[in-house]
Amino acid sequence: MKRFDAIKRIVETIDDEFIISNIGFPSRELFGIKDRKNTFYMSGSMGMATPIGLGLSLALEEKDDDRKVIVIDGDGSLLMNFGELITVFAQNPHNLIIALIDNEAYGSTGSQETYASKVNLSDIAKSIGFKEVYYIDARNSTDNLNMNDYVDKEGPVFLHVKVKPGNSDAPIIDLSPSKIKNRFMKQI
Ligand SMILES: Cc1ncc(C[n+]2csc(CCOP(=O)(O)OP(=O)(O)O)c2C)c(N)n1
């Protein structure tokens, strides 16, 4: 299975959680599967979806708002801003789930190989100190991916989903960045 299948499964098995999605095809695929007002399609830089998710998680915690934040991130983006995992661990947000869709590639720009084929990203999360670390091999099936198994865990949760590389025929997101931001903020 590819990134598209994993994202579809994530969307099918969640409720009204906030989603922050990674730049490029992950956001486009998510938009094509189901556009939701409580999704923030991050269209800036690699390595910024998780920091944005962390900021939102901390802000919700401060308001005693118990809604959850799911970040759909990519291996290339995580590797580009690796310090984000350490910051998340240190800040310890209880409501944050990082769903790392690992296709061992910079999928959105032509599937050039990343070093995720050489290092195990969930082992790294464990070594940082994350307590809730899960690895799902979804290369042949996404049946074992169900967000209900993770959303009620005491975060931060690091969910590592291995998929095959490849993009689907996903639409362009026909919403302006300010529209995406404003409608998302209204949900908060
Ligand atoms: C700092 C930065 N460098 C390069 C790009 C161009 N770019 C956009 S998406 C992408 C690949 C992202 O790969 P990954 O995070 O693994 O996600 P995937 O597309 O494989 O799901 C690249 C290189 C960017 N947006 N930001």
XYZ file of N, CA, C and O and ligand atoms in Angstrom:
778
model
N 0.841 -1.194 0.000
C 0.000 0.000 0.000
C 0.884 1.255 0.000
O 1.991 1.231 0.510
N 0.288 2.319 -0.518
C 1.058 3.569 -0.614
C 0.530 4.608 0.380
O -0.427 4.352 1.107
N 1.151 5.771 0.339
C 0.752 6.838 1.265
C -0.747 7.099 1.209
O -1.413 7.250 2.238
N -1.290 7.150 -0.009
C -2.720 7.414 -0.181
C -3.574 6.456 0.653
O -4.525 6.870 1.332
N -3.237 5.173 0.618
C -4.039 4.167 1.330
C -3.956 4.376 2.840
O -4.941 4.222 3.562
N -2.746 4.744 3.305
C -2.579 4.962 4.750
C -3.364 6.196 5.196
O -4.045 6.180 6.229
N -3.301 7.254 4.405
C -4.030 8.482 4.777
C -5.536 8.218 4.754
O -6.277 8.659 5.639
N -5.978 7.467 3.762
C -7.421 7.156 3.663
C -7.870 6.409 4.914
O -8.908 6.710 5.509
N -7.069 5.470 5.323
C -7.396 4.664 6.494
C -7.400 5.546 7.759
O -8.250 5.393 8.630
N -6.456 6.460 7.843
C -6.416 7.365 9.005
C -7.703 8.179 9.051
O -8.368 8.268 10.089
N -8.080 8.750 7.919
C -9.280 9.601 7.879
C -10.535 8.785 8.209
O -11.435 9.260 8.909
N -10.572 7.554 7.733
C -11.751 6.703 7.973
C -11.893 6.300 9.439
O -12.978 5.939 9.871
N -10.780 6.330 10.167
C -10.838 5.814 11.539
C -10.655 6.919 12.591
O -10.326 6.623 13.738
N -10.877 8.166 12.181
C -10.850 9.232 13.191
C -12.213 9.911 13.237
O -13.091 9.654 12.406
N -12.326 10.818 14.199
C -13.586 11.530 14.384
C -13.340 13.012 14.050
O -13.092 13.353 12.907
N -13.375 13.854 15.077
C -13.234 15.292 14.798
C -11.872 15.837 15.225
O -11.722 17.025 15.483
N -10.881 14.971 15.293
C -9.548 15.419 15.683
C -9.012 16.437 14.660
O -9.347 16.395 13.480
N -8.141 17.310 15.166
C -7.478 18.226 14.247
C -6.406 17.461 13.478
O -5.751 16.579 14.041
N -6.243 17.830 12.222
C -5.138 17.247 11.436
C -4.276 18.380 10.890
O -4.796 19.372 10.354
N -2.978 18.208 11.030
C -2.015 19.070 10.346
C -1.303 18.150 9.355
O -0.725 17.138 9.768
N -1.360 18.491 8.076
C -0.768 17.554 7.118
C 0.422 18.157 6.394
O 0.503 19.360 6.158
N 1.311 17.255 6.046
C 2.586 17.637 5.445
C 2.399 18.220 4.038
O 1.447 17.898 3.333
N 3.362 19.044 3.682
C 3.355 19.718 2.371
C 3.361 18.714 1.214
O 3.927 17.629 1.332
N 2.722 19.094 0.123
C 2.815 18.316 -1.109
C 1.711 17.273 -1.223
O 0.569 17.505 -0.838
N 2.087 16.120 -1.741
C 1.080 15.084 -2.000
C 0.329 14.600 -0.759
O -0.861 14.282 -0.866
N 0.947 14.538 0.420
C 0.134 14.127 1.569
C -1.087 15.023 1.749
O -2.213 14.529 1.948
N -0.888 16.340 1.658
C -2.027 17.251 1.812
C -2.993 17.125 0.639
O -4.213 17.133 0.819
N -2.459 16.996 -0.557
C -3.347 16.872 -1.721
C -4.169 15.594 -1.658
O -5.371 15.580 -1.978
N -3.537 14.522 -1.245
C -4.278 13.252 -1.152
C -5.356 13.342 -0.072
O -6.489 12.901 -0.268
N -4.978 13.959 1.042
C -5.947 14.129 2.131
C -7.131 14.978 1.665
O -8.296 14.650 1.931
N -6.841 16.049 0.968
C -7.892 16.926 0.441
C -8.818 16.136 -0.495
O -10.040 16.267 -0.429
N -8.228 15.312 -1.336
C -9.026 14.519 -2.284
C -9.874 13.474 -1.587
O -11.000 13.186 -1.998
N -9.365 12.915 -0.511
C -10.102 11.858 0.220
C -11.271 12.485 0.971
O -12.407 12.031 0.882
N -10.976 13.536 1.731
C -12.042 14.184 2.508
C -11.548 15.555 2.969
O -10.613 15.626 3.784
N -12.183 16.595 2.473
C -11.819 17.935 2.937
C -12.586 18.209 4.228
O -13.797 18.023 4.293
N -11.840 18.632 5.264
C -12.453 18.903 6.570
C -11.997 20.285 7.025
O -10.836 20.641 6.831
N -12.894 21.007 7.691
C -12.513 22.332 8.168
C -11.453 22.249 9.258
O -10.703 23.187 9.477
N -11.405 21.137 9.969
C -10.401 21.019 11.020
C -9.128 20.315 10.552
O -8.419 19.708 11.334
N -8.877 20.441 9.248
C -7.583 20.029 8.696
C -6.818 21.279 8.290
O -7.381 22.165 7.630
N -5.565 21.343 8.663
C -4.699 22.420 8.202
C -3.707 21.833 7.205
O -2.846 21.036 7.578
N -3.887 22.206 5.937
C -2.971 21.738 4.887
C -1.747 22.644 4.927
O -1.827 23.804 4.524
N -0.664 22.105 5.423
C 0.533 22.925 5.577
C 1.231 23.024 4.224
O 1.627 22.012 3.654
N 1.341 24.239 3.719
C 1.882 24.379 2.364
C 3.142 25.237 2.351
O 3.415 25.930 1.392
N 3.905 25.202 3.434
C 5.108 26.028 3.488
C 6.370 25.225 3.265
O 6.840 25.057 2.142
N 6.892 24.687 4.330
C 8.214 24.075 4.259
C 8.186 22.662 4.822
O 7.408 22.347 5.721
N 9.060 21.839 4.307
C 9.262 20.527 4.930
C 9.675 20.732 6.392
O 10.335 21.703 6.735
N 9.285 19.794 7.226
C 9.701 19.844 8.627
C 8.912 20.815 9.473
O 9.304 21.119 10.600
N 7.796 21.311 8.988
C 7.029 22.280 9.769
C 5.665 21.766 10.222
O 5.005 22.402 11.041
N 5.223 20.628 9.715
C 3.901 20.128 10.126
C 3.911 19.757 11.610
O 3.004 20.153 12.367
N 4.933 19.043 12.031
C 4.976 18.640 13.450
C 5.139 19.841 14.384
O 4.431 19.921 15.398
N 6.029 20.803 14.089
C 6.077 21.980 14.967
C 4.745 22.728 15.048
O 4.354 23.195 16.131
N 4.019 22.825 13.947
C 2.714 23.494 13.996
C 1.752 22.670 14.855
O 1.016 23.195 15.691
N 1.800 21.364 14.677
C 0.951 20.489 15.498
C 1.294 20.608 16.974
O 0.404 20.623 17.837
N 2.569 20.719 17.263
C 2.991 20.857 18.664
C 2.452 22.160 19.252
O 1.911 22.168 20.372
N 2.588 23.242 18.497
C 2.090 24.532 18.993
C 0.604 24.474 19.277
O 0.126 24.950 20.328
N -0.144 23.850 18.367
C -1.591 23.732 18.565
C -1.897 22.863 19.779
O -2.762 23.207 20.603
N -1.178 21.764 19.912
C -1.411 20.859 21.051
C -1.217 21.585 22.374
O -2.034 21.460 23.295
N -0.142 22.344 22.460
C 0.152 23.050 23.715
C -0.900 24.119 23.984
O -1.322 24.314 25.127
N -1.349 24.788 22.927
C -2.370 25.832 23.100
C -3.687 25.219 23.577
O -4.368 25.776 24.452
N -4.048 24.058 23.028
C -5.281 23.390 23.458
C -5.166 22.951 24.918
O -6.107 23.126 25.704
N -4.016 22.394 25.257
C -3.808 21.947 26.651
C -3.957 23.117 27.616
O -4.559 22.984 28.685
N -3.420 24.252 27.205
C -3.470 25.435 28.073
C -4.913 25.862 28.331
O -5.243 26.384 29.385
N -5.780 25.625 27.323
C -7.199 26.009 27.466
C -8.042 24.875 28.054
O -9.280 24.942 28.040
N -7.392 23.802 28.504
C -8.108 22.609 28.982
C -9.062 22.058 27.936
O -10.130 21.525 28.274
N -8.709 22.215 26.706
C -9.493 21.677 25.587
C -8.929 20.294 25.300
O -7.746 20.145 24.993
N -9.756 19.250 25.447
C -9.183 17.901 25.356
C -9.220 17.304 23.950
O -9.018 16.102 23.776
N -9.447 18.145 22.945
C -9.402 17.610 21.585
C -7.962 17.237 21.195
O -7.010 17.796 21.716
N -7.870 16.286 20.276
C -6.563 15.739 19.902
C -6.054 16.340 18.592
O -6.847 16.788 17.752
N -4.750 16.305 18.442
C -4.104 16.803 17.223
C -3.344 15.644 16.581
O -2.535 14.989 17.241
N -3.629 15.408 15.308
C -2.904 14.378 14.561
C -2.070 15.077 13.488
O -2.610 15.856 12.691
N -0.786 14.819 13.502
C 0.080 15.335 12.436
C 0.334 14.197 11.462
O 0.730 13.105 11.867
N 0.080 14.456 10.188
C 0.467 13.490 9.159
C 1.762 14.012 8.549
O 1.769 15.013 7.828
N 2.851 13.364 8.923
C 4.159 13.856 8.502
C 4.816 12.860 7.545
O 4.273 11.768 7.317
N 5.958 13.242 7.006
C 6.671 12.362 6.072
C 8.092 12.134 6.549
O 8.660 12.965 7.271
N 8.682 11.020 6.117
C 10.038 10.707 6.578
C 11.052 11.755 6.127
O 11.924 12.162 6.892
N 10.910 12.234 4.889
C 11.850 13.248 4.402
C 11.759 14.517 5.227
O 12.779 15.135 5.571
N 10.555 14.896 5.568
C 10.352 16.124 6.339
C 10.851 15.966 7.767
O 11.453 16.883 8.329
N 10.612 14.793 8.340
C 11.124 14.563 9.697
C 12.650 14.617 9.697
O 13.274 15.240 10.560
N 13.256 13.987 8.688
C 14.719 13.985 8.628
C 15.263 15.393 8.401
O 16.360 15.726 8.844
N 14.494 16.226 7.706
C 14.968 17.593 7.443
C 14.975 18.450 8.713
O 15.767 19.373 8.840
N 14.079 18.151 9.652
C 13.975 18.976 10.862
C 13.958 18.056 12.075
O 12.998 18.020 12.837
N 15.032 17.304 12.223
C 15.023 16.211 13.188
C 14.853 16.674 14.628
O 14.323 15.943 15.469
N 15.293 17.903 14.905
C 15.159 18.411 16.267
C 13.720 18.467 16.743
O 13.457 18.523 17.949
N 12.772 18.445 15.801
C 11.358 18.550 16.206
C 10.958 17.404 17.144
O 10.160 17.591 18.058
N 11.520 16.225 16.927
C 11.153 15.087 17.790
C 11.621 15.333 19.220
O 10.937 14.987 20.180
N 12.790 15.911 19.341
C 13.327 16.184 20.682
C 12.507 17.284 21.351
O 12.184 17.202 22.546
N 12.100 18.277 20.573
C 11.265 19.344 21.135
C 9.914 18.785 21.578
O 9.426 19.104 22.667
N 9.328 17.928 20.764
C 8.041 17.324 21.151
C 8.213 16.522 22.436
O 7.417 16.637 23.377
N 9.270 15.729 22.499
C 9.495 14.923 23.700
C 9.650 15.825 24.928
O 9.043 15.580 25.978
N 10.423 16.883 24.784
C 10.682 17.764 25.924
C 9.415 18.502 26.359
O 9.175 18.715 27.543
N 8.577 18.871 25.400
C 7.344 19.607 25.723
C 6.239 18.674 26.196
O 5.301 19.098 26.859
N 6.319 17.414 25.798
C 5.436 16.367 26.297
C 3.931 16.653 26.152
O 3.182 16.554 27.138
N 3.466 16.992 24.950
C 2.034 17.248 24.773
C 1.224 15.949 24.854
O 1.516 14.991 24.140
N 0.206 15.931 25.705
C -0.548 14.684 25.917
C -1.577 14.407 24.834
O -2.162 13.329 24.788
N -1.789 15.393 24.005
C -2.861 15.302 23.013
C -2.340 15.225 21.583
O -3.093 15.454 20.640
N -1.066 14.935 21.410
C -0.463 14.965 20.062
C -0.112 13.558 19.580
O 0.527 12.787 20.300
N -0.531 13.276 18.348
C -0.188 12.007 17.708
C 0.547 12.337 16.415
O -0.006 13.024 15.551
N 1.762 11.883 16.314
C 2.504 12.065 15.059
C 2.345 10.777 14.264
O 2.823 9.720 14.684
N 1.643 10.873 13.140
C 1.509 9.715 12.252
C 2.516 9.920 11.130
O 2.307 10.744 10.233
N 3.601 9.213 11.228
C 4.680 9.388 10.257
C 4.493 8.404 9.112
O 4.633 7.191 9.293
N 4.164 8.923 7.951
C 3.984 8.054 6.784
C 5.351 7.951 6.096
O 5.822 8.900 5.470
N 5.943 6.786 6.270
C 7.334 6.583 5.837
C 7.365 5.768 4.548
O 7.195 4.548 4.560
N 7.586 6.471 3.434
C 7.704 5.787 2.138
C 9.164 5.716 1.685
O 9.443 5.438 0.518
N 10.073 6.030 2.620
C 11.518 6.000 2.347
C 11.866 6.857 1.135
O 12.822 6.572 0.409
N 11.055 7.925 0.938
C 11.273 8.738 -0.260
C 10.758 10.164 -0.074
O 9.895 10.413 0.762
N 11.343 11.071 -0.875
C 10.781 12.414 -1.023
C 9.706 12.285 -2.103
O 9.906 12.651 -3.263
N 8.582 11.726 -1.682
C 7.567 11.308 -2.651
C 7.021 12.442 -3.500
O 6.822 12.285 -4.703
N 6.795 13.580 -2.865
C 6.122 14.676 -3.575
C 6.968 15.259 -4.688
O 6.444 15.943 -5.568
N 8.273 15.034 -4.640
C 9.141 15.648 -5.653
C 9.812 14.610 -6.549
O 10.851 14.880 -7.138
N 9.257 13.416 -6.613
C 9.795 12.445 -7.556
C 10.323 11.163 -6.937
O 10.988 10.375 -7.602
N 10.037 10.973 -5.646
C 10.393 9.726 -4.951
C 11.895 9.428 -4.933
O 12.311 8.266 -5.021
N 12.685 10.490 -4.762
C 14.105 10.248 -4.504
C 14.223 9.593 -3.123
O 13.496 9.936 -2.210
N 15.177 8.681 -2.999
C 15.283 7.905 -1.752
C 15.741 8.776 -0.577
O 16.621 9.623 -0.723
N 15.131 8.580 0.591
C 15.618 9.230 1.818
C 16.443 8.210 2.607
O 16.449 7.018 2.282
N 17.062 8.666 3.682
C 17.845 7.746 4.512
C 16.960 6.948 5.470
O 17.467 6.218 6.311
N 15.638 7.096 5.337
C 14.757 6.289 6.190
C 14.898 4.801 5.873
O 14.474 3.955 6.655
N 15.505 4.486 4.717
C 15.741 3.071 4.404
C 16.938 2.545 5.198
O 17.150 1.340 5.277
N 17.710 3.445 5.767
C 18.937 3.025 6.473
C 18.819 3.126 7.990
O 19.608 2.536 8.717
N 17.855 3.914 8.456
C 17.670 4.045 9.912
C 16.210 3.742 10.245
O 15.320 3.957 9.418
N 15.993 3.255 11.458
C 14.631 2.951 11.878
C 14.117 4.128 12.706
O 14.572 4.369 13.821
N 13.166 4.869 12.130
C 12.733 6.117 12.768
C 11.981 5.855 14.074
O 12.024 6.680 14.984
N 11.293 4.711 14.197
C 10.623 4.471 15.480
C 11.628 4.083 16.558
O 11.449 4.417 17.730
N 12.724 3.417 16.171
C 13.768 3.136 17.165
C 14.367 4.450 17.668
O 14.690 4.585 18.858
N 14.502 5.399 16.773
C 15.061 6.697 17.183
C 14.094 7.382 18.151
O 14.515 7.913 19.184
N 12.803 7.354 17.834
C 11.819 7.966 18.742
C 11.895 7.312 20.119
O 11.883 7.991 21.149
N 12.031 5.986 20.124
C 12.144 5.280 21.428
C 13.393 5.732 22.157
O 13.380 5.936 23.368
N 14.483 5.862 21.426
C 15.743 6.209 22.099
C 15.703 7.631 22.650
O 16.386 7.946 23.618
N 14.886 8.481 22.054
C 14.727 9.838 22.605
C 13.989 9.767 23.932
O 14.232 10.555 24.844
N 13.094 8.794 24.040
C 12.356 8.640 25.289
C 10.851 8.525 25.120
O 10.126 8.351 26.106
N 10.372 8.617 23.884
C 8.922 8.478 23.659
C 8.451 7.141 24.227
O 9.072 6.102 23.975
N 7.335 7.197 24.967
C 6.824 5.962 25.586
C 5.825 5.259 24.679
O 5.727 4.050 24.678
N 5.074 6.046 23.916
C 4.051 5.457 23.049
C 4.566 5.486 21.611
O 4.367 6.451 20.865
N 5.256 4.419 21.242
C 5.825 4.323 19.890
C 5.289 3.052 19.251
O 5.362 1.972 19.849
N 4.725 3.186 18.070
C 4.123 2.030 17.395
C 4.637 1.972 15.962
O 4.791 3.007 15.314
N 4.865 0.758 15.504
C 5.316 0.571 14.127
C 4.298 -0.295 13.392
O 3.928 -1.372 13.873
N 3.849 0.196 12.266
C 2.902 -0.575 11.451
C 3.481 -0.726 10.050
O 3.806 0.282 9.402
N 3.597 -1.961 9.627
C 4.041 -2.195 8.257
C 2.792 -2.283 7.388
O 2.064 -3.273 7.427
N 2.544 -1.209 6.649
C 1.323 -1.154 5.821
C 1.661 -1.316 4.339
O 0.881 -0.926 3.480
N 2.796 -1.922 4.050
C 3.193 -2.043 2.634
C 2.295 -2.997 1.860
O 2.087 -2.830 0.675
N 1.752 -3.994 2.577
C 0.886 -4.938 1.871
C -0.583 -4.800 2.217
O -1.439 -5.264 1.470
N -0.866 -4.170 3.374
C -2.270 -4.001 3.779
C -2.347 -2.877 4.809
O -1.420 -2.685 5.600
N -3.463 -2.160 4.786
C -3.663 -1.134 5.825
C -4.664 -1.618 6.882
O -5.076 -0.839 7.732
N -5.028 -2.893 6.828
C -6.023 -3.420 7.778
C -5.589 -3.236 9.226
O -6.417 -3.128 10.133
N -4.268 -3.238 9.437
C -3.756 -3.126 10.814
C -3.598 -1.663 11.259
O -3.035 -1.403 12.308
N -4.083 -0.736 10.458
C -3.977 0.680 10.825
C -5.359 1.204 11.207
O -6.249 1.330 10.366
N -5.523 1.476 12.501
C -6.809 1.971 12.986
C -6.522 3.027 14.054
O -5.957 2.716 15.107
N -6.879 4.259 13.760
C -6.519 5.353 14.672
C -7.206 5.232 16.028
O -6.748 5.811 17.004
N -8.305 4.462 16.081
C -8.962 4.254 17.375
C -8.012 3.618 18.383
O -8.192 3.757 19.586
N -7.022 2.897 17.878
C -6.054 2.253 18.776
C -5.083 3.263 19.389
O -4.346 2.920 20.317
N -5.055 4.481 18.877
C -4.013 5.429 19.300
C -4.538 6.742 19.864
O -3.870 7.363 20.686
N -5.727 7.178 19.432
C -6.155 8.530 19.825
C -6.386 8.668 21.333
O -6.261 9.768 21.860
N -6.696 7.586 22.000
C -6.936 7.709 23.442
C -5.702 7.413 24.290
O -5.772 7.430 25.522
N -4.588 7.172 23.649
C -3.341 6.966 24.408
C -2.888 8.301 24.976
O -3.152 9.363 24.405
N -2.179 8.213 26.080
C -1.579 9.405 26.667
C -0.378 9.799 25.797
O 0.594 9.078 25.714
N -0.492 10.934 25.082
C 0.555 11.349 24.163
C 1.779 11.876 24.875
O 1.789 11.965 26.109
N 2.787 12.231 24.117
C 2.814 12.198 22.660
C 2.963 10.772 22.124
O 3.694 9.969 22.682
N 2.246 10.511 21.034
C 2.284 9.191 20.394
C 3.068 9.323 19.082
O 2.857 10.271 18.325
N 3.954 8.385 18.865
C 4.694 8.341 17.594
C 4.270 7.072 16.864
O 4.601 5.966 17.279
N 3.526 7.266 15.802
C 2.992 6.139 15.036
C 3.716 6.092 13.689
O 3.542 6.984 12.848
N 4.516 5.078 13.525
C 5.381 4.959 12.345
C 4.729 3.990 11.361
O 4.600 2.802 11.655
N 4.323 4.508 10.227
C 3.598 3.682 9.247
C 4.453 3.540 7.993
O 4.704 4.511 7.274
N 4.903 2.338 7.758
C 5.748 2.093 6.579
C 4.868 1.788 5.379
O 3.971 0.927 5.451
N 5.077 2.505 4.290
C 4.304 2.270 3.067
C 5.262 2.189 1.870
O 6.447 2.506 2.002
N 4.711 1.813 0.736
C 5.509 1.811 -0.492
C 5.501 3.223 -1.087
O 4.536 3.965 -0.880
N 6.513 3.601 -1.822
C 6.510 4.939 -2.430
C 5.498 5.037 -3.565
O 5.054 4.028 -4.107
N 5.158 6.268 -3.920
C 4.246 6.485 -5.046
C 3.124 7.431 -4.664
O 2.650 7.414 -3.529
N 2.745 8.277 -5.619
C 1.671 9.249 -5.393
C 0.421 8.814 -6.144
O 0.511 8.158 -7.182
N -0.724 9.251 -5.640
C -1.958 8.979 -6.375
C -2.255 10.172 -7.278
O -1.561 11.189 -7.230
N -3.312 10.047 -8.040
C -3.704 11.123 -8.943
C -4.534 12.132 -8.134
O -5.742 12.231 -8.285
N -3.847 12.866 -7.260
C -4.568 13.707 -6.290
C -4.827 15.095 -6.853
O -4.032 15.613 -7.637
N -5.936 15.712 -6.437
C -6.259 17.053 -6.947
C -5.373 18.135 -6.338
O -4.774 17.936 -5.276
N -5.321 19.261 -7.017
C -4.701 20.459 -6.439
C -5.692 20.990 -5.386
O -6.912 20.945 -5.599
N -5.178 21.503 -4.287
C -6.061 22.054 -3.247
C -6.515 23.441 -3.713
O -5.716 24.372 -3.784
N -7.795 23.555 -4.039
C -8.257 24.828 -4.605
C -8.782 25.772 -3.513
O -9.847 26.378 -3.642
N -8.030 25.864 -2.435
C -8.334 26.802 -1.346
C -7.094 27.667 -1.161
O -5.973 27.155 -1.220
N -7.296 28.945 -0.912
C -6.125 29.806 -0.706
C -5.534 29.507 0.678
O -6.251 29.048 1.584
N -4.245 29.768 0.862
C -3.653 29.549 2.199
C -4.401 30.307 3.293
O -4.592 29.782 4.397
N -4.870 31.535 3.005
C -5.565 32.271 4.072
C -6.914 31.632 4.378
O -7.335 31.574 5.536
N -7.569 31.115 3.365
C -8.843 30.409 3.612
C -8.596 29.160 4.491
O -9.350 28.896 5.447
N -7.548 28.420 4.146
C -7.222 27.215 4.929
C -6.972 27.607 6.379
O -7.481 26.983 7.321
N -6.208 28.680 6.565
C -5.872 29.112 7.931
C -7.117 29.615 8.664
O -7.381 29.217 9.800
N -7.888 30.473 8.002
C -9.007 31.110 8.712
C -10.090 30.106 9.096
O -10.621 30.146 10.207
N -10.407 29.216 8.213
C -11.484 28.275 8.563
C -10.995 27.294 9.624
O -11.769 26.858 10.472
N -9.699 26.991 9.600
C -9.133 26.125 10.634
C -9.192 26.821 11.990
O -9.598 26.224 13.001
N -8.816 28.094 12.005
C -8.810 28.836 13.277
C -10.209 28.931 13.868
O -10.375 28.883 15.081
N -11.214 29.027 13.003
C -12.600 29.096 13.508
C -12.986 27.811 14.248
O -13.818 27.845 15.165
N -12.396 26.700 13.860
C -12.700 25.434 14.552
C -12.097 25.401 15.957
O -12.517 24.639 16.810
N -11.049 26.203 16.146
C -10.382 26.235 17.454
C -11.102 27.221 18.355
O -11.358 26.960 19.507
C 12.736 23.096 3.116
C 12.123 22.490 1.893
N 12.905 21.863 0.981
C 12.363 21.311 -0.121
C 11.025 21.407 -0.351
C 10.423 20.764 -1.601
N 9.654 19.589 -1.247
C 8.313 19.645 -1.017
S 7.666 18.198 -0.543
C 9.179 17.432 -0.652
C 9.322 15.960 -0.302
C 8.757 15.638 1.048
O 9.063 14.298 1.372
P 8.404 13.610 2.636
O 8.348 14.524 3.780
O 9.092 12.310 2.846
O 6.900 13.379 2.211
P 6.289 12.548 0.972
O 6.085 13.539 -0.128
O 7.239 11.454 0.626
O 5.007 12.013 1.524
C 10.165 18.324 -1.073
C 11.599 17.962 -1.307
C 10.239 22.095 0.633
N 8.918 22.246 0.501
N 10.812 22.602 1.744
